[in-house]
Amino acid sequence: MSLQEEFFTGISKISYVPGAGAADVLCFKHYNAEEVLMGKRMEDWLRFSVCYWHSFCGTGADPFGFPTLHRSWNEGSPMEASKKRIRAAFEFFTKLGVKYYTFHDRDMAPEGSTLEESNRNLDEMTDVALQLQNQTGVKVLWVTCNLFAHARYMNGAATNPDCHVLAYAGAQVKKGLDIAKKLGAENFVFWGGREGFHTILNTDVGAELKHMANFFKMAVQYKEKIGLKCQFLIEPKPKEPCKHQYDYDAMSVIAFLKHYGLEKDFKLNIEPNHTTLAGHSYEHDIIMASSFGMLGSVDANTGSPDLGWDTDQFPMDIRNTTLVMKTIIDQGGIQPGGLNFDAKVRRESADPEDLFIAHIGAMDAFARGLRNAVRVVQDRLLPDLVEERYKSYSHGLGAKVDEGSATLEDLENYIKKNGEPKATSGKQEKFESIFNHYI
Ligand code: XLS
Ligand code: NI
Ligand code: NI
């Protein structure tokens, strides 16, 4: 297998051109992979990944319109198309200079008419993938199983009221874990697209949650059995396609994992477009997951703030990328996870070069976010002001509360001695003004 058939003619390896002008959109102006910031190369802070489904399988079709993105690599029989698609994908990864990719089992190889046939298709295609990985050095950030597109999953996969369907999902995940091992995937994602309900009237929520937890336990057991060394991740999303999804947001997933004793085996893959669908701000779930030591990876995209669905746009807002990167720096990095562009070019962005422009723009947005966050952290001004707000917990009664040794009697005695606390300004506008200084 070789890369000789070119799909993106006229585009060569994208390079870093720091002084490039506003109109130069086919070079990096901020992302300099090798540059070291706070002891790590930019490439290692950011760990960018390209997703297979939007960028190579996407056609631009929407509920109102037919395909607009006519990609030559998607022509031919399903297996012929898969083989062309993977060559186009690896040409794209190497020209862009991204070291990771992500895929669903069914993006990589078409579903057959039986499980055995689907698995044979996957065997054949992952042989090709392995060869291209070895040839280029590009690796798998994560694999996931598509447990939501096929009609059999219309009532859910691991939460299906019919165990026959759950069994199919389990067989599919078993194979997914095998190919994760074969390709050296660093993570494995579970996104519960149809794990939820459309009406509570036909739904036994308690049974469904228990079955989903037991399904995850089977996956953990099989992972250990085959010696697969990768991080398991759950990707929260509140709705779409279901009216309500159990993995609603970071805190719901963390509570679920802790309730069923699964918290040691999973972290979270946070997609900010899902966070905003849950009614939170862009950075909310990144920060919540990180605070619990459970931020494992990020699906780096954005919604449109004025719309109520998952538009999966490329992240271009520097304020958002700065807050994400500040959280990642504070937790010491995102490895073995990364920033996966679960993002699609608009159906109107019909030129193949738009795929490059979109990724480059988003990579530069995150590179700027990283550079800004490094300044915020190294300047110490904002972190010191936050620390200052909590200084009463560093000594005396506060220190006892902080370590969990204080009693209500201690608190009462303190008030009898010290009386009313004095008002302290929260200084929100000061924090906002200082933050803006770094953007
Ligand atoms: C859909 C999800 C999906 C997962 C992988 O909204 O973001 O793309 O990332 O199944
Ligand atoms: Ni996603
Ligand atoms: Ni999504």
GROMACS .gro file of N, CA and C and ligand atoms in nm, residues 53 142 235 269 271 274 299 342, ligand 2:
model
   25
   53TRP      N    1  -1.517   1.036   1.072
   53TRP     CA    2  -1.657   1.038   1.028
   53TRP      C    3  -1.696   1.168   0.960
  142TRP      N    4  -0.835   0.746   1.947
  142TRP     CA    5  -0.936   0.655   2.000
  142TRP      C    6  -1.021   0.591   1.892
  235GLU      N    7  -1.839   0.981   2.669
  235GLU     CA    8  -1.861   1.116   2.615
  235GLU      C    9  -2.001   1.162   2.649
  269ASN      N   10  -1.461   1.205   2.795
  269ASN     CA   11  -1.425   1.276   2.674
  269ASN      C   12  -1.527   1.388   2.660
  271GLU      N   13  -1.706   1.703   2.498
  271GLU     CA   14  -1.727   1.777   2.373
  271GLU      C   15  -1.802   1.905   2.407
  274HIS      N   16  -2.161   1.965   2.318
  274HIS     CA   17  -2.258   1.894   2.401
  274HIS      C   18  -2.280   1.968   2.533
  299ASP      N   19  -1.332   1.651   2.263
  299ASP     CA   20  -1.376   1.658   2.123
  299ASP      C   21  -1.386   1.806   2.089
  342ASP      N   22  -1.379   1.667   1.639
  342ASP     CA   23  -1.511   1.610   1.606
  342ASP      C   24  -1.592   1.728   1.549
  441NI      NI   25  -1.798   1.374   1.986
   0.00000   0.00000   0.00000
